[in-house]
Coordinates of C-alpha atoms in Angstrom, one line a residue:
M1 CA 7.3 31.9 25.7
K2 CA 8.0 28.8 23.6
L3 CA 10.3 29.1 20.6
S4 CA 10.7 26.5 17.9
Y5 CA 12.6 26.4 14.6
K6 CA 12.2 24.7 11.3
I7 CA 14.2 24.5 8.0
D8 CA 12.7 25.1 4.6
N9 CA 14.4 22.2 2.7
V10 CA 13.2 23.4 -0.7
K11 CA 14.7 26.8 -0.4
Q12 CA 17.8 25.4 1.3
N13 CA 18.4 23.1 -1.7
N14 CA 17.9 26.1 -4.1
L15 CA 15.6 24.2 -6.4
L16 CA 13.2 25.7 -8.9
N17 CA 9.8 24.4 -8.0
I18 CA 7.6 23.6 -11.1
A19 CA 4.1 22.6 -10.3
F20 CA 2.0 20.4 -12.7
D21 CA -1.7 19.7 -12.9
V22 CA -1.9 16.4 -14.6
S23 CA -4.8 15.1 -16.7
K24 CA -5.1 12.2 -19.2
D25 CA -4.3 14.3 -22.2
D26 CA -2.6 17.5 -21.0
L27 CA -0.2 18.9 -18.5
H28 CA -0.6 22.4 -17.1
L29 CA 2.4 23.9 -15.3
Y30 CA 3.2 26.9 -13.2
T31 CA 6.4 28.3 -11.7
Q32 CA 7.8 31.6 -10.7
T33 CA 11.2 33.2 -10.0
G34 CA 12.6 36.4 -8.6
S35 CA 11.9 38.6 -5.6
G36 CA 10.2 42.0 -5.7
T37 CA 9.2 41.7 -9.3
I38 CA 8.2 38.1 -9.7
E39 CA 8.4 36.4 -13.1
C40 CA 5.5 34.0 -13.5
V41 CA 5.6 31.2 -16.1
S42 CA 2.6 29.0 -17.1
E43 CA 1.9 26.9 -20.1
C44 CA 0.1 23.7 -21.3
F45 CA 1.3 20.8 -23.4
A46 CA 0.4 17.3 -24.3
N47 CA 0.9 14.4 -21.8
N48 CA 3.1 12.3 -24.0
L49 CA 6.8 11.3 -23.5
K50 CA 8.3 13.4 -26.3
A51 CA 6.6 16.6 -25.2
I52 CA 7.4 16.0 -21.5
K53 CA 11.0 15.3 -22.2
D54 CA 11.5 18.4 -24.4
K55 CA 9.8 20.6 -21.8
L56 CA 11.8 19.2 -18.8
I57 CA 15.1 19.7 -20.6
S58 CA 14.2 23.3 -21.5
Y59 CA 13.1 24.1 -17.9
E60 CA 16.3 22.5 -16.5
S61 CA 18.2 25.0 -18.7
F62 CA 15.9 27.8 -17.5
A63 CA 16.5 26.9 -13.9
Q64 CA 20.3 27.1 -14.4
Q65 CA 20.0 30.5 -16.1
K66 CA 18.1 31.8 -13.1
G67 CA 20.8 30.6 -10.7
F68 CA 19.0 27.5 -9.3
S69 CA 21.0 24.3 -8.6
G70 CA 18.3 22.0 -10.0
T71 CA 14.6 21.5 -10.8
H72 CA 11.9 20.1 -8.6
I73 CA 8.8 18.6 -10.3
I74 CA 5.7 18.6 -8.1
C75 CA 2.2 17.3 -8.8
E76 CA -0.8 15.6 -7.2
P77 CA -1.4 11.8 -7.4
T78 CA -3.9 11.4 -10.2
G79 CA -4.4 7.6 -10.4
G80 CA -1.5 6.9 -12.7
Y81 CA -1.6 9.7 -15.3
E82 CA 1.3 11.4 -13.5
E83 CA 3.6 8.4 -13.7
K84 CA 5.1 9.3 -17.1
L85 CA 6.0 12.8 -15.9
L86 CA 7.6 11.7 -12.6
L87 CA 9.5 8.7 -13.9
L88 CA 10.9 10.6 -16.8
A89 CA 11.9 13.5 -14.5
R90 CA 13.8 11.0 -12.3
Q91 CA 15.6 9.5 -15.4
L92 CA 16.7 13.0 -16.3
G93 CA 18.1 13.5 -12.8
L94 CA 15.4 15.9 -11.5
H95 CA 13.9 16.0 -8.1
T96 CA 10.2 14.9 -7.7
S97 CA 7.6 15.1 -5.0
Y98 CA 3.9 14.8 -4.5
V99 CA 1.5 17.2 -2.7
S100 CA -1.7 16.1 -1.0
G101 CA -4.9 16.6 -3.1
E102 CA -6.7 17.5 0.2
A103 CA -4.1 20.2 1.0
V104 CA -4.4 21.6 -2.6
H105 CA -8.2 21.7 -2.3
K106 CA -8.2 23.5 1.0
Y107 CA -5.4 25.9 0.0
K108 CA -7.4 26.8 -3.1
I109 CA -10.0 28.5 -0.9
I110 CA -7.2 30.7 0.7
E111 CA -5.7 31.5 -2.8
D112 CA -8.8 32.7 -4.6
N113 CA -11.7 32.2 -2.2
S114 CA -13.4 29.9 -4.7
A115 CA -14.6 26.4 -4.6
S116 CA -14.4 26.0 -8.4
K117 CA -11.9 23.6 -10.1
S118 CA -9.8 24.7 -13.0
D119 CA -6.8 23.0 -14.7
I120 CA -5.3 26.5 -15.4
R121 CA -5.5 27.6 -11.7
D122 CA -4.6 24.4 -10.0
P123 CA -0.8 24.4 -10.8
R124 CA -0.5 27.8 -9.1
V125 CA -2.2 26.4 -6.0
I126 CA 0.1 23.3 -6.1
F127 CA 3.1 25.6 -6.4
F128 CA 2.2 27.6 -3.3
V129 CA 1.5 24.4 -1.2
A130 CA 5.0 23.2 -2.2
Q131 CA 6.5 26.6 -1.2
Y132 CA 5.2 26.0 2.3
G133 CA 7.1 22.7 2.3
K134 CA 3.9 20.5 2.4
L135 CA 5.4 17.8 0.3
L136 CA 5.0 14.0 0.1
K137 CA 7.8 11.8 -0.9
H138 CA 7.7 10.3 -4.3
R139 CA 9.2 6.8 -3.9
I140 CA 10.5 4.6 -6.8
L141 CA 10.4 1.1 -5.4
P142 CA 12.9 -1.6 -6.2
D143 CA 11.7 -4.0 -8.9
E144 CA 10.5 -6.8 -6.5
Y145 CA 8.4 -4.4 -4.5
E146 CA 7.0 -2.8 -7.6
M147 CA 6.0 -6.3 -8.9
L148 CA 4.3 -7.2 -5.6
R149 CA 2.3 -3.9 -5.8
H150 CA 1.1 -4.8 -9.3
F151 CA 0.2 -8.3 -8.2
N152 CA -1.7 -6.8 -5.3
R153 CA -3.8 -4.8 -7.7
M154 CA -4.4 -8.0 -9.8
H155 CA -5.2 -10.1 -6.7
E156 CA -7.8 -7.6 -5.6
Y157 CA -9.4 -7.6 -9.1
E158 CA -9.6 -11.4 -9.2
T159 CA -11.1 -11.5 -5.7
R160 CA -13.8 -9.1 -6.8
Q161 CA -14.5 -11.1 -9.9
L162 CA -14.7 -14.3 -7.8
V163 CA -17.3 -12.7 -5.5
S164 CA -19.3 -11.4 -8.5
C165 CA -19.3 -14.9 -10.2
K166 CA -20.4 -16.5 -7.0
N167 CA -23.3 -14.1 -6.6
M168 CA -24.4 -14.6 -10.2
L169 CA -24.1 -18.4 -9.9
H170 CA -26.4 -18.4 -6.8
R171 CA -29.0 -16.3 -8.6
E172 CA -29.1 -18.3 -11.8
L173 CA -28.9 -21.7 -10.0
R174 CA -32.0 -20.7 -7.9
R175 CA -33.9 -20.2 -11.1
L176 CA -32.8 -23.5 -12.6
F177 CA -32.6 -25.7 -9.4
C178 CA -35.3 -24.0 -7.4
D179 CA -35.6 -26.7 -4.6
L180 CA -31.9 -27.2 -3.9
S181 CA -31.9 -27.6 -0.1
F182 CA -28.1 -27.1 0.4
N183 CA -26.7 -23.8 1.4
N184 CA -24.6 -21.6 -0.8
A185 CA -21.3 -22.7 0.7
F186 CA -22.1 -26.3 -0.5
L187 CA -21.8 -25.2 -4.1
F188 CA -18.1 -24.4 -3.8
G189 CA -17.1 -27.5 -1.9
S190 CA -16.1 -30.7 -3.7
S191 CA -19.6 -32.1 -4.0
G192 CA -21.1 -28.8 -5.3
R193 CA -18.3 -28.3 -7.8
A194 CA -18.9 -31.8 -9.2
L195 CA -22.6 -31.0 -9.5
L196 CA -21.8 -27.8 -11.4
K197 CA -19.1 -29.4 -13.6
K198 CA -20.9 -32.6 -14.6
Y199 CA -24.6 -31.5 -14.6
H200 CA -24.3 -27.6 -14.6
G201 CA -26.6 -27.7 -11.6
N202 CA -29.5 -28.8 -13.9
P203 CA -32.1 -30.9 -12.1
Y204 CA -33.6 -32.0 -15.4
K205 CA -30.3 -33.6 -16.5
I206 CA -30.0 -35.3 -13.1
V207 CA -33.4 -36.9 -13.4
R208 CA -32.8 -37.9 -17.0
A209 CA -29.5 -39.6 -16.0
G210 CA -31.4 -41.6 -13.4
K211 CA -30.6 -42.3 -9.8
T212 CA -28.1 -45.1 -10.3
R213 CA -26.0 -43.3 -12.9
F214 CA -26.1 -40.0 -10.9
N215 CA -24.9 -42.0 -7.8
Q216 CA -22.0 -43.5 -9.8
T217 CA -21.0 -40.2 -11.4
M218 CA -20.9 -38.3 -8.1
K219 CA -18.9 -41.1 -6.3
K220 CA -16.5 -41.2 -9.2
N221 CA -15.8 -37.4 -9.0
V222 CA -16.1 -36.8 -5.3
R223 CA -14.0 -38.9 -3.0
G224 CA -15.8 -39.8 0.2
I225 CA -19.1 -38.3 -0.7
R226 CA -21.9 -39.5 1.7
D227 CA -24.8 -41.6 0.4
E228 CA -27.2 -39.2 2.3
T229 CA -25.8 -36.3 0.3
I230 CA -26.4 -38.0 -3.0
E231 CA -29.9 -39.1 -1.9
Q232 CA -30.8 -35.6 -0.9
L233 CA -29.5 -34.0 -4.1
Y234 CA -31.5 -36.5 -6.3
S235 CA -34.6 -35.9 -4.2
D236 CA -34.2 -32.1 -4.6
A237 CA -33.7 -32.5 -8.4
S238 CA -36.8 -34.6 -8.6
C239 CA -38.9 -31.9 -6.9
S240 CA -37.3 -29.1 -9.0
S241 CA -37.9 -30.9 -12.3
K242 CA -41.6 -31.0 -11.7
L243 CA -41.7 -27.2 -12.4
Y244 CA -42.1 -26.9 -16.2
Q245 CA -40.2 -23.9 -17.6
G246 CA -39.9 -24.9 -21.3
M247 CA -36.9 -26.6 -22.7
E248 CA -35.5 -23.6 -24.4
V249 CA -35.6 -21.6 -21.1
I250 CA -33.9 -24.6 -19.3
E251 CA -31.2 -24.7 -22.0
I252 CA -30.5 -21.0 -21.6
L253 CA -30.2 -21.3 -17.8
D254 CA -28.0 -24.4 -18.2
W255 CA -25.7 -22.6 -20.6
R256 CA -25.5 -19.6 -18.3
V257 CA -24.6 -21.6 -15.2
A258 CA -22.0 -23.6 -17.1
G259 CA -20.4 -20.3 -18.4
L260 CA -20.4 -18.7 -14.9
Y261 CA -18.8 -21.7 -13.4
K262 CA -16.1 -21.7 -16.1
M263 CA -15.5 -18.0 -15.4
F264 CA -15.3 -18.8 -11.6
E265 CA -12.7 -21.5 -12.2
G266 CA -10.7 -19.1 -14.4
H267 CA -10.6 -16.4 -11.8
E268 CA -9.9 -18.8 -9.0
Q269 CA -6.9 -20.3 -11.0
A270 CA -5.6 -16.8 -11.8
R271 CA -5.7 -15.8 -8.1
K272 CA -3.9 -19.0 -7.2
E273 CA -1.1 -18.3 -9.7
I274 CA -0.8 -14.7 -8.5
K275 CA -0.4 -15.9 -4.9
Q276 CA 2.3 -18.3 -6.0
R277 CA 4.2 -15.7 -7.9
M278 CA 4.0 -13.3 -5.0
S279 CA 5.3 -16.0 -2.7
D280 CA 8.2 -16.7 -5.1
I281 CA 9.1 -13.0 -5.2
Y282 CA 9.0 -12.7 -1.4
Q283 CA 11.3 -15.6 -1.1
R284 CA 13.8 -13.8 -3.3
L285 CA 13.5 -10.8 -1.0
L286 CA 14.1 -13.1 2.1
D287 CA 17.2 -14.6 0.5
N288 CA 18.7 -11.2 -0.4
D289 CA 17.6 -8.8 2.4
E290 CA 17.7 -9.5 6.1
A291 CA 15.5 -6.5 6.8
V292 CA 12.4 -8.3 5.4
P293 CA 10.2 -9.9 8.1
K294 CA 10.1 -13.7 8.0
P295 CA 6.8 -15.6 7.9
V296 CA 5.6 -17.0 11.3
K297 CA 3.5 -20.1 11.3
G298 CA 0.1 -19.5 12.8
F299 CA 0.6 -15.7 12.8
V300 CA 1.3 -14.4 9.3
S301 CA 1.9 -16.4 6.1
Q302 CA 4.4 -15.7 3.3
V303 CA 1.6 -14.7 0.9
N304 CA 0.1 -12.2 3.4
L305 CA 3.6 -10.7 4.1
A306 CA 4.1 -10.4 0.3
R307 CA 0.9 -8.5 0.0
I308 CA 1.6 -6.2 2.9
I309 CA 5.2 -5.5 1.9
G310 CA 4.0 -4.8 -1.7
E311 CA 2.0 -1.9 -0.4
T312 CA 4.5 -0.5 2.2
G313 CA 7.7 -1.0 0.1
P314 CA 10.9 -1.5 2.0
L315 CA 10.2 -1.2 5.7
G316 CA 13.7 0.3 6.1
D317 CA 12.4 3.5 4.4
F318 CA 10.5 4.3 7.7
D319 CA 12.4 5.5 10.7
H320 CA 9.7 4.6 13.1
Q321 CA 6.5 2.5 13.2
R322 CA 4.5 5.8 13.6
K323 CA 5.6 6.8 10.1
L324 CA 4.5 3.4 8.8
K325 CA 1.1 3.8 10.4
R326 CA 0.7 7.3 8.9
F327 CA 1.7 5.9 5.5
G328 CA -1.2 3.4 5.8
G329 CA -3.7 5.9 7.2
L330 CA -3.7 4.1 10.6
N331 CA -2.5 7.1 12.6
L332 CA -5.0 8.5 15.1
R333 CA -6.8 11.8 14.4
E334 CA -7.6 14.0 17.4
R335 CA -10.7 16.1 17.5
S336 CA -10.9 18.7 20.3
S337 CA -11.7 22.4 20.5
G338 CA -12.2 24.3 23.7
Q339 CA -14.4 22.2 26.0
Y340 CA -15.4 19.9 23.2
K341 CA -13.5 16.6 23.3
G342 CA -14.3 14.3 20.3
K343 CA -13.3 10.7 19.8
N344 CA -9.9 9.8 18.4
K345 CA -10.4 8.0 15.1
V346 CA -8.2 6.4 12.5
A347 CA -7.2 9.0 9.9
K348 CA -7.7 6.8 6.8
K349 CA -5.6 9.1 4.7
G350 CA -3.0 6.7 3.5
R351 CA -2.9 3.7 1.2
I352 CA -6.4 2.1 1.2
R353 CA -5.2 -1.2 -0.1
L354 CA -2.7 -1.6 2.8
R355 CA -5.5 -1.2 5.3
L356 CA -7.6 -3.7 3.3
I357 CA -4.9 -6.3 3.4
L358 CA -4.2 -5.8 7.1
G359 CA -7.8 -6.2 7.8
Q360 CA -7.9 -9.5 5.9
S361 CA -4.7 -10.7 7.6
I362 CA -6.1 -10.3 11.1
F363 CA -9.3 -12.3 10.6
H364 CA -7.8 -15.6 11.6
L365 CA -5.8 -13.9 14.5
I366 CA -8.7 -12.5 16.4
K367 CA -10.4 -15.7 17.3
R368 CA -10.3 -16.4 21.1
D369 CA -7.8 -19.2 20.8
R370 CA -5.4 -17.3 18.5
I371 CA -2.4 -15.1 19.2
L372 CA -4.3 -11.8 19.1
G373 CA -7.7 -13.2 20.2
E374 CA -7.5 -12.2 23.8
Y375 CA -6.2 -8.7 22.8
Y376 CA -9.1 -8.2 20.4
H377 CA -11.9 -9.5 22.7
G378 CA -10.5 -7.6 25.6
F379 CA -11.4 -4.3 23.8
K380 CA -14.8 -5.8 22.8
E381 CA -15.6 -6.7 26.4
R382 CA -14.8 -3.1 27.5
G383 CA -17.5 -1.9 25.1
M384 CA -15.4 -1.0 22.0
P385 CA -17.2 -1.6 18.7
G386 CA -15.8 -4.5 16.6
T387 CA -14.6 -2.4 13.7
K388 CA -12.7 -0.1 16.0
A389 CA -11.2 -3.0 17.8
M390 CA -10.1 -4.5 14.5
S391 CA -8.4 -1.2 13.6
V392 CA -6.5 -1.4 17.0
V393 CA -5.4 -5.0 16.1
A394 CA -4.3 -3.8 12.6
R395 CA -2.1 -1.1 14.2
K396 CA -0.7 -3.8 16.5
L397 CA 0.1 -6.0 13.5
I398 CA 2.0 -3.1 11.8
E399 CA 4.0 -2.6 15.0
I400 CA 5.0 -6.3 15.1
L401 CA 6.0 -6.5 11.4
F402 CA 8.0 -3.3 11.8
A403 CA 9.9 -4.8 14.7
L404 CA 10.4 -8.1 12.8
S405 CA 12.0 -6.1 9.9
R406 CA 14.9 -5.1 12.2
P407 CA 17.9 -7.4 11.7
G408 CA 18.3 -10.0 14.5
T409 CA 14.7 -9.7 15.7
I410 CA 13.0 -13.1 16.4
F411 CA 9.2 -13.5 16.9
D412 CA 8.4 -14.2 20.5
E413 CA 4.7 -14.5 21.4
S414 CA 5.4 -13.9 25.1
R415 CA 6.8 -10.4 24.4
L416 CA 3.9 -9.1 22.2
F417 CA 2.2 -7.3 25.1
V418 CA 5.1 -6.6 27.4
C419 CA 7.0 -3.2 27.2
E420 CA 10.7 -3.3 26.9
S421 CA 11.4 -1.9 30.3
C422 CA 9.2 -4.5 32.0
Y423 CA 10.8 -7.3 30.0
K424 CA 14.3 -6.2 31.0
S425 CA 13.4 -5.9 34.7
A426 CA 11.9 -9.4 34.7
A427 CA 15.1 -10.8 33.2

């Protein structure tokens, strides 16, 4: 017989659990007190600061009258609509926690054997999930980490807009400059940018300017451009200009390409400024906190560290690297039942943006001549799919960064794949 014990922290702290279902406009709450004859309380009110503050104060008094030592506010993450509730509750000195939306969805079937969704019923389900102690910590990050997290969101938006602008530029330019023989990457190099900026990629403008003037303009705006490149561009423009599309149509396409390139430059500059501000904030963290991992040349840059730390928050909040992996959804999920043995896969239940940034951070590390290249290609050569091998490398990167966050730890490439006991015996 195997015995185990656990402690119900919520009951031990004698807190009154109040569960909320949060929407954009309204808050539905449920709580209950007593034993034997249970007193159930539910109501709905507006999701604005004044109404929330009045209700939280009244329920704090209610909890004291019922003999509780405090109030515990619990809700699901709802994409930001719950922030007013939780932040105001913390300012009033109340306890706050999240519950997993997946746990609520599955417990709902146990509660009423129904797959339907109702704002009135949901708070009751959230309440009982919390009673079982299935809570997620609600963290209020220090200001620097909160700023980095917001900048991460903005960086991701600007990156998406950049990709969108590039795609639209390619499409419109093919209509205008139909015989351009250079690949898409050429457009965003120095020569392609000069072509878009000075001529809007319009072959009719290039031909009207003439070969000599076009040559002078490109050499003036692109240092070191090759004569062969200019010759090929002018030849392509001459071929493309033979297709008659009507001057008004050409003007529209010219205007569109010019506007898209201006948008592209705006998003590119915005992303550059975001990266610089993130780097500055991270430098402040480095100056004030020795538990922040330092950038390592050729391994992880200061900007990438700023993006990662913005999603994780202070690494000192995690007791072990396993908790950090679970926070990012990089923990392994086992699938086995009886004789069936499924594959272990990454859970993907944590912060999506953290996994995205980790994936982007390892691209330059998995080339064969880089620090994690041999590690990555070793899995590939043993038959592991590339995406799965990248997940393994991302997990390894998290382990390294967690170790570097410990005071006094210095990056040593020779120890990356050697266990501590082997390293000590070799010494």
